[in-house]
Amino acid sequence: MYATTDTLATTPATQGGRSRWLALYVLCAGMLMIVLDVTIVNVALPAIQDDLGFSNSSLAWVVNAYLIAFGGLLLLAGRLGDLLGRRNIFVSGLIVFTAASVLCGLASSSAVLIAARFLQGVGGALTSAVILGMIVTLFPEPREQAKAIGVFAFVASAGGSIGLLAGGVLTQAISWHWIFFVNLPIGIATALLAVRVIEKDKGLGFGRGTDVPGAVLITSALMVGVFTIVKPAAELGWTAPRSIALSLLTLTLLACFIVREATAANPLVPLRIFRSRTLTGANLIQALSSAGMFGIFFLGSLYLQRVLGYDALEIGLAFLPTTLVMGLLSVKYSEKLVMRFGARRPLIGGLVLIVIGLALFTQAPVGGNYFIHVMPVLFLLGLGGGICFPALMGLSMADVKPEDAGLASGLIGTMGEVGAALGLAVLATVSATRTEDVAAAGKPVLDALTSGYHLSFAIAALLVTTAVVIACTLMRPTRSTSTEVELDEDLVLDAA
């Protein structure tokens, strides 16, 4: 198990049993608020455009401004949690996110809304980056930790589909302003409860000094990288001069960051953390699976809307099977699967189910029937996600030292965010290009749209298939034991 060091003597692991679970629910409430915001806004975009006068091109910045701040700051926020105390960073993020949500709801112009969304992304990064690190210190015992991570994984992965439903209800029943105002009571209550039920942890401190150059380099690299993905690459393509120039700038900043961290006396991100095969593999799988899953939630929604004619509320209801199945497995059965089979086998099995679901989605026709062509796909995605994501979250933290828990938590979040942004940009671009080519050949519009979505679904399946290959190679166990409860070295919570 994790050893308690002097610098972490007051970590939340000292909390009693009941209070630890209360703390988990508070952390998950904060995470749910952040995850909901990612998709709840998508449903309201048409209403926001009509009300604030966004152009078609500028409307994307309602989403992009959030993604750039969120994806760019996750890694830095996770490390700040290690240095300054994770509860401090979590509560600070809630305050920033809640205040920014109010500004979004009050926005009377497009410029104000975009600026407030960027600030929301900052708060979202601070809040979510430290949660997984707090969970592994709250629950050091393997069985409890597996169950706790299952709850967290459900909230983190299924919250997006809940956001589609909530966004449709709030936008149609009241107005788009309330998709932001609803965060005010939730944010305040969560922050107050966090101070009350989560014990304050003592951070490592800045020691021999703050790695300011490293912080500037990695934050700049991630922000430029996410901007490249969501703007020039998505609109102009990866071969456009602007996309190439910004990609080279991103790589240059990353190279400078690596050199800095290798030579800094007190690095922001100690490179030793990447010596773990399990950690490296888990982050690669996170990026690939997020690229496939997030893109499909977005493009699947467009298929339901543009091809099958669903409205916002119907789209939210359509995705309920994914949420329900994922929730049941993550909360009730993921811990039992991990404790019985270790983490590697549920991870591989869940990813394979996702691949099958994505492959089936390539067969959804024009005028498809929901119960025949859509619901089985969403059921498989929920089944696969509910099995593999809790195992993946645990594997990402399995070999991490206590003083690096915040960093590792921010790293897995960063890989998921960047993977989702990259996957969405690539899949959306491929889909649009295929649709234009098919339409130019004289096919009906709905046939052209469906053909574009099919190609994206197939590419998403290939991305997740690559994740399966990584899981079968990098995540190989080095030893195993056969006892009443089968555990191996890749067990989610074998943190010894």
XYZ file of C-alpha atoms in Angstrom:
496
model
C 0.000 0.000 0.000
C 0.970 3.621 -0.162
C 3.306 4.582 2.636
C 2.557 7.750 4.514
C 5.432 10.182 4.407
C 6.139 13.110 6.684
C 5.111 15.568 4.014
C 1.787 13.832 3.624
C 1.126 13.047 7.250
C -2.268 14.709 7.188
C -3.595 13.175 4.000
C -7.288 12.257 3.796
C -6.346 8.597 4.284
C -6.635 9.251 8.004
C -10.386 9.848 7.762
C -12.861 7.376 9.208
C -14.825 4.918 7.065
C -18.131 6.765 6.824
C -16.566 10.180 6.344
C -14.359 8.820 3.561
C -17.394 7.753 1.562
C -19.026 11.133 2.175
C -15.848 12.737 0.902
C -16.008 10.526 -2.205
C -19.560 11.634 -2.944
C -18.512 15.273 -2.619
C -15.602 14.722 -5.008
C -17.896 12.970 -7.483
C -20.424 15.819 -7.236
C -17.678 18.231 -8.238
C -16.616 15.970 -11.097
C -20.193 15.522 -12.291
C -20.679 19.282 -12.484
C -17.546 19.594 -14.625
C -18.363 16.668 -16.925
C -21.971 17.739 -17.419
C -20.811 21.145 -18.579
C -18.870 19.615 -21.477
C -21.982 18.244 -23.212
C -24.802 20.302 -21.720
C -23.593 23.335 -23.677
C -23.635 21.502 -27.021
C -27.400 21.063 -26.872
C -27.931 24.776 -26.180
C -25.647 26.123 -28.932
C -28.446 26.935 -31.421
C -30.341 28.947 -28.773
C -27.131 30.733 -27.713
C -26.383 31.603 -31.333
C -29.825 33.100 -31.898
C -29.782 35.095 -28.663
C -26.240 36.519 -28.746
C -25.770 36.815 -32.497
C -22.879 34.393 -32.950
C -21.784 33.682 -36.500
C -21.466 30.045 -37.549
C -17.675 30.223 -37.327
C -17.498 32.062 -33.993
C -20.068 29.794 -32.299
C -17.464 27.029 -31.995
C -15.529 29.233 -29.560
C -18.213 28.693 -26.916
C -16.813 25.148 -26.728
C -13.225 25.800 -27.825
C -12.507 28.496 -25.223
C -13.389 26.009 -22.497
C -11.405 23.139 -24.038
C -8.229 25.209 -24.465
C -8.152 26.325 -20.831
C -9.269 22.955 -19.478
C -6.901 20.802 -21.516
C -4.011 23.226 -21.182
C -4.093 23.492 -17.398
C -4.941 19.961 -16.240
C -1.358 18.773 -15.853
C -0.240 21.941 -14.063
C -3.312 21.843 -11.811
C -2.584 18.257 -10.809
C 0.971 19.102 -9.809
C -0.183 22.194 -7.895
C -2.393 19.853 -5.904
C 0.674 17.878 -4.848
C 2.551 21.040 -3.901
C -0.161 23.189 -2.302
C -2.642 20.588 -1.044
C -5.265 18.838 -3.150
C -8.244 19.989 -1.118
C -7.095 23.594 -1.517
C -6.877 23.238 -5.295
C -10.198 21.349 -5.491
C -12.111 24.000 -3.533
C -10.388 26.846 -5.397
C -11.418 25.272 -8.686
C -15.026 24.950 -7.543
C -15.108 28.638 -6.618
C -13.636 29.731 -9.966
C -15.914 27.396 -11.946
C -19.063 28.490 -10.088
C -18.287 32.204 -10.436
C -17.532 31.747 -14.134
C -20.816 29.853 -14.591
C -22.722 32.837 -13.228
C -20.857 35.124 -15.646
C -21.763 32.783 -18.506
C -25.431 32.863 -17.557
C -25.409 36.666 -17.325
C -23.493 37.146 -20.588
C -25.141 39.651 -22.902
C -22.591 39.465 -25.722
C -20.579 36.812 -27.492
C -17.250 38.215 -26.260
C -18.316 38.065 -22.603
C -19.561 34.497 -22.949
C -16.334 33.314 -24.604
C -14.193 34.957 -21.896
C -16.359 33.442 -19.146
C -16.134 30.019 -20.778
C -12.328 30.264 -20.738
C -12.501 31.066 -17.027
C -14.818 28.088 -16.570
C -12.171 25.903 -18.169
C -9.608 27.150 -15.654
C -11.919 26.251 -12.759
C -12.758 22.898 -14.318
C -9.075 21.988 -14.646
C -8.306 22.922 -11.029
C -11.281 20.934 -9.748
C -10.994 17.742 -11.771
C -7.204 17.361 -11.950
C -6.767 16.396 -8.285
C -9.825 14.189 -7.728
C -8.335 10.822 -8.652
C -5.266 11.542 -6.539
C -7.508 12.326 -3.567
C -9.470 9.106 -4.048
C -6.414 6.843 -3.928
C -5.289 8.464 -0.667
C -8.783 8.289 0.808
C -9.057 4.565 0.024
C -5.701 2.797 0.379
C -7.279 -0.658 0.868
C -7.545 -2.452 -2.523
C -11.171 -3.615 -2.412
C -12.538 -0.286 -1.190
C -10.328 1.593 -3.614
C -11.635 -0.474 -6.548
C -15.217 0.300 -5.526
C -14.484 4.009 -5.057
C -12.764 4.280 -8.425
C -15.742 2.503 -9.996
C -18.052 5.234 -8.696
C -15.688 7.940 -9.946
C -15.262 6.292 -13.356
C -19.027 6.130 -13.812
C -19.414 9.830 -13.050
C -16.485 10.783 -15.279
C -17.565 8.672 -18.260
C -21.371 8.610 -18.100
C -21.868 12.224 -17.069
C -21.595 13.348 -20.673
C -24.752 11.523 -21.750
C -26.575 12.871 -18.697
C -25.515 16.342 -19.853
C -27.226 15.813 -23.207
C -30.498 15.075 -21.433
C -30.138 17.897 -18.878
C -29.221 20.379 -21.599
C -32.273 19.484 -23.646
C -34.632 19.770 -20.675
C -33.263 23.100 -19.374
C -32.989 24.731 -22.796
C -36.459 23.742 -23.927
C -38.244 24.226 -20.589
C -36.607 27.507 -19.444
C -33.724 29.038 -21.415
C -30.064 28.440 -22.246
C -29.008 30.741 -19.374
C -30.042 28.080 -16.873
C -27.563 25.500 -18.109
C -25.027 27.799 -16.400
C -27.097 29.118 -13.485
C -27.789 25.564 -12.299
C -24.111 25.319 -11.357
C -24.449 28.060 -8.716
C -26.253 26.098 -5.958
C -24.390 22.894 -6.839
C -20.996 24.586 -6.783
C -21.604 26.395 -3.492
C -22.955 23.291 -1.771
C -20.098 21.130 -3.043
C -17.435 23.625 -1.931
C -18.942 23.965 1.555
C -19.243 20.206 1.944
C -15.679 19.710 0.703
C -14.334 21.970 3.447
C -16.441 20.117 5.994
C -15.985 16.428 5.086
C -12.560 16.306 3.377
C -9.621 16.617 5.711
C -7.082 19.231 4.717
C -3.922 17.676 3.333
C -0.451 19.123 3.613
C 1.211 19.663 0.244
C 4.844 19.012 -0.479
C 5.546 22.730 -0.797
C 7.767 24.332 -3.381
C 10.938 23.205 -1.595
C 13.957 24.422 -3.482
C 11.901 26.696 -5.662
C 9.074 26.749 -8.154
C 9.692 25.389 -11.644
C 8.226 28.464 -13.338
C 9.867 27.807 -16.744
C 8.540 24.251 -16.748
C 5.039 25.427 -15.834
C 5.067 28.034 -18.609
C 6.387 25.584 -21.208
C 3.946 22.729 -20.538
C 0.910 24.997 -20.172
C 1.814 26.848 -23.374
C 2.429 23.586 -25.226
C -0.907 22.087 -24.184
C -2.882 25.248 -24.914
C -1.284 25.708 -28.344
C -1.787 22.008 -29.045
C -5.478 22.018 -28.098
C -5.987 25.257 -30.051
C -4.400 23.642 -33.099
C -6.724 20.659 -32.810
C -9.987 22.544 -32.313
C -9.371 25.448 -34.696
C -7.009 25.293 -37.730
C -6.759 21.493 -37.941
C -10.518 21.022 -37.634
C -11.353 23.821 -40.091
C -8.445 23.835 -42.557
C -7.028 20.335 -42.192
C -3.734 19.049 -40.788
C -1.786 19.817 -43.971
C -2.683 23.528 -43.970
C 0.359 25.802 -43.412
C -1.143 27.257 -40.231
C -1.837 23.802 -38.796
C 1.685 22.620 -39.584
C 3.277 25.747 -38.095
C 1.301 25.470 -34.847
C 1.960 21.721 -34.626
C 5.700 22.372 -34.943
C 5.441 25.060 -32.273
C 3.675 22.596 -29.967
C 6.361 19.956 -30.504
C 9.101 22.525 -29.927
C 7.540 23.644 -26.647
C 7.182 20.018 -25.532
C 10.821 19.292 -26.397
C 11.954 22.332 -24.419
C 9.782 21.199 -21.509
C 11.353 17.724 -21.483
C 14.849 19.226 -21.513
C 13.879 21.560 -18.684
C 12.410 18.776 -16.537
C 15.461 16.588 -17.066
C 17.770 19.312 -15.728
C 15.638 21.211 -13.179
C 16.528 20.791 -9.493
C 12.839 20.721 -8.519
C 10.940 19.786 -11.708
C 7.246 20.412 -12.118
C 6.849 16.952 -13.675
C 9.539 14.472 -12.571
C 10.325 12.374 -15.640
C 10.819 9.310 -13.429
C 7.027 8.977 -13.318
C 7.091 7.693 -16.914
C 9.350 4.761 -16.028
C 6.234 2.836 -15.060
C 5.049 0.650 -17.934
C 1.595 0.521 -16.385
C 1.283 4.305 -16.085
C 2.529 4.879 -19.632
C 0.219 2.244 -21.084
C -2.787 3.487 -19.142
C -2.311 7.025 -20.449
C -1.967 5.844 -24.057
C -5.146 3.787 -23.679
C -6.912 6.765 -22.109
C -6.019 8.993 -25.068
C -7.096 6.456 -27.701
C -10.319 5.360 -25.998
C -11.299 8.976 -25.296
C -10.645 9.860 -28.944
C -12.989 7.103 -30.074
C -15.716 7.454 -27.445
C -16.000 11.258 -27.268
C -16.069 11.602 -31.036
C -18.809 9.014 -31.271
C -20.978 10.694 -28.653
C -20.748 13.905 -30.697
C -21.164 12.367 -34.160
C -23.733 9.863 -32.910
C -25.796 12.793 -31.670
C -25.521 14.389 -35.110
C -26.647 11.138 -36.742
C -29.711 11.056 -34.503
C -30.433 14.728 -35.170
C -29.674 15.154 -38.881
C -30.485 11.694 -40.222
C -33.175 10.366 -37.876
C -34.684 13.775 -37.024
C -34.416 13.665 -33.201
C -34.742 16.857 -31.155
C -32.465 17.762 -28.225
C -34.569 16.023 -25.580
C -34.972 12.870 -27.671
C -31.201 12.694 -28.181
C -30.656 12.880 -24.429
C -33.186 10.115 -23.818
C -31.660 8.006 -26.585
C -28.306 7.902 -24.770
C -29.832 6.770 -21.470
C -29.001 3.058 -22.046
C -25.299 3.949 -22.058
C -25.636 5.882 -18.813
C -27.719 3.262 -17.021
C -25.608 0.262 -18.020
C -22.333 2.045 -17.322
C -23.614 3.227 -13.969
C -24.797 -0.223 -12.895
C -21.502 -1.881 -13.812
C -19.210 0.879 -12.505
C -20.900 1.213 -9.126
C -22.052 -2.336 -8.413
C -19.837 -4.796 -10.298
C -16.544 -3.176 -11.348
C -14.960 -3.685 -7.932
C -15.921 -7.383 -7.962
C -14.510 -7.870 -11.454
C -11.231 -6.190 -10.574
C -10.818 -8.119 -7.331
C -11.674 -11.414 -9.023
C -9.750 -11.073 -12.298
C -7.289 -8.239 -11.714
C -7.483 -5.040 -13.752
C -5.969 -6.179 -17.044
C -8.648 -8.656 -18.141
C -11.653 -6.377 -17.454
C -9.780 -3.584 -19.242
C -9.223 -5.670 -22.363
C -12.714 -7.166 -22.300
C -14.398 -3.787 -21.940
C -12.370 -2.266 -24.766
C -13.290 -5.186 -27.052
C -16.995 -4.615 -26.343
C -16.572 -0.941 -27.258
C -14.921 -1.939 -30.538
C -17.834 -4.259 -31.342
C -20.332 -1.505 -30.589
C -18.528 0.995 -32.808
C -18.296 -1.551 -35.607
C -22.053 -2.160 -35.396
C -22.676 1.588 -35.626
C -21.136 1.561 -39.116
C -24.205 -0.424 -40.223
C -26.823 2.123 -39.051
C -28.724 3.110 -42.225
C -30.703 6.122 -43.378
C -34.067 5.846 -41.662
C -32.635 3.413 -39.145
C -34.707 2.043 -36.295
C -33.562 3.096 -32.820
C -34.204 -0.272 -31.169
C -32.441 -2.209 -33.929
C -29.598 0.034 -35.072
C -28.863 2.446 -32.203
C -29.816 1.047 -28.812
C -27.701 -2.150 -29.124
C -24.683 0.047 -29.950
C -25.256 2.323 -26.961
C -25.803 -0.719 -24.745
C -22.445 -2.193 -25.802
C -20.678 1.147 -25.305
C -22.116 1.397 -21.803
C -21.263 -2.227 -21.050
C -17.704 -1.863 -22.298
C -17.150 1.486 -20.624
C -18.551 0.281 -17.319
C -16.147 -2.661 -17.323
C -12.939 -1.071 -18.633
C -12.871 2.532 -17.394
C -12.785 1.792 -13.636
C -9.949 -0.672 -14.270
C -8.125 1.897 -16.399
C -8.446 4.631 -13.765
C -7.008 2.324 -11.144
C -4.148 1.150 -13.372
C -3.160 4.735 -14.060
C -2.521 5.207 -10.321
C -1.256 1.729 -9.416
C 2.492 2.425 -9.424
C 2.328 6.073 -8.375
C 3.989 7.323 -5.200
C 1.810 9.356 -2.812
C 3.686 12.582 -3.505
C 3.000 12.185 -7.248
C -0.701 11.265 -7.001
C -1.937 14.700 -8.051
C 0.440 14.763 -11.010
C -0.650 11.302 -12.166
C -4.309 12.261 -11.737
C -3.791 15.401 -13.813
C -1.840 13.414 -16.402
C -4.598 10.859 -17.009
C -7.107 13.714 -17.231
C -4.891 15.600 -19.668
C -4.497 12.558 -21.909
C -8.246 12.036 -21.912
C -8.953 15.679 -22.751
C -6.333 15.969 -25.480
C -7.367 12.580 -26.865
C -11.023 13.643 -26.931
C -10.208 16.935 -28.664
C -7.935 15.225 -31.196
C -10.438 12.454 -31.826
C -13.310 14.886 -32.300
C -11.289 17.044 -34.698
C -10.120 14.081 -36.780
C -13.452 12.247 -36.859
C -15.481 15.385 -37.581
C -13.107 16.426 -40.380
C -13.121 12.958 -41.950
C -16.903 12.782 -41.694
C -17.400 16.204 -43.305
C -14.957 15.431 -46.131
C -16.595 12.078 -46.881
C -20.048 13.696 -46.818
C -18.954 16.378 -49.313
C -17.412 13.791 -51.645
C -20.501 11.565 -51.624
C -22.836 14.549 -52.107
C -20.684 15.768 -55.008
C -21.144 12.361 -56.648
C -24.889 13.005 -56.780
C -26.082 11.022 -53.754
C -28.980 12.336 -51.592
C -28.035 14.476 -48.606
C -29.056 11.907 -45.992
C -27.077 9.195 -47.758
C -24.043 11.474 -47.874
C -24.336 12.329 -44.169
C -24.728 8.686 -43.196
C -21.711 7.677 -45.266
C -19.606 10.321 -43.495
C -20.730 9.123 -40.065
C -20.043 5.487 -40.997
C -16.437 6.287 -41.906
C -15.935 8.126 -38.600
C -17.416 5.233 -36.633
C -15.017 2.847 -38.396
C -11.991 5.024 -37.585
C -13.139 5.278 -33.952
C -13.269 1.471 -33.835
C -9.690 1.329 -35.148
C -8.531 3.780 -32.463
C -10.016 1.667 -29.684
C -8.617 -1.476 -31.328
C -5.167 0.110 -31.011
C -5.924 0.632 -27.327
C -6.693 -3.101 -27.053
C -3.294 -3.934 -28.571
C -1.555 -1.649 -26.053
C -3.502 -3.237 -23.198
C -2.381 -6.690 -24.340
C 1.287 -5.696 -24.576
C 2.284 -2.902 -22.188
C -0.127 -3.996 -19.467
C 1.131 -7.589 -19.227
C 1.288 -8.852 -15.627
C 4.702 -9.775 -14.261
C 3.403 -12.199 -11.675
C 0.139 -13.747 -10.588
C -1.216 -15.599 -7.662
C -4.119 -18.008 -7.391
C -6.035 -17.453 -4.215
C -9.659 -17.146 -3.364
C -9.426 -13.599 -4.666
C -7.229 -13.593 -7.773
C -4.854 -10.654 -7.856
C -1.888 -9.823 -10.081
C 0.661 -7.075 -10.245
C -1.546 -5.104 -12.555
C -4.363 -5.035 -10.014
C -6.007 -1.652 -10.032
C -5.126 -0.851 -6.538
C -1.994 -2.805 -5.815
C -0.176 0.332 -4.753
C 2.503 -1.341 -2.726
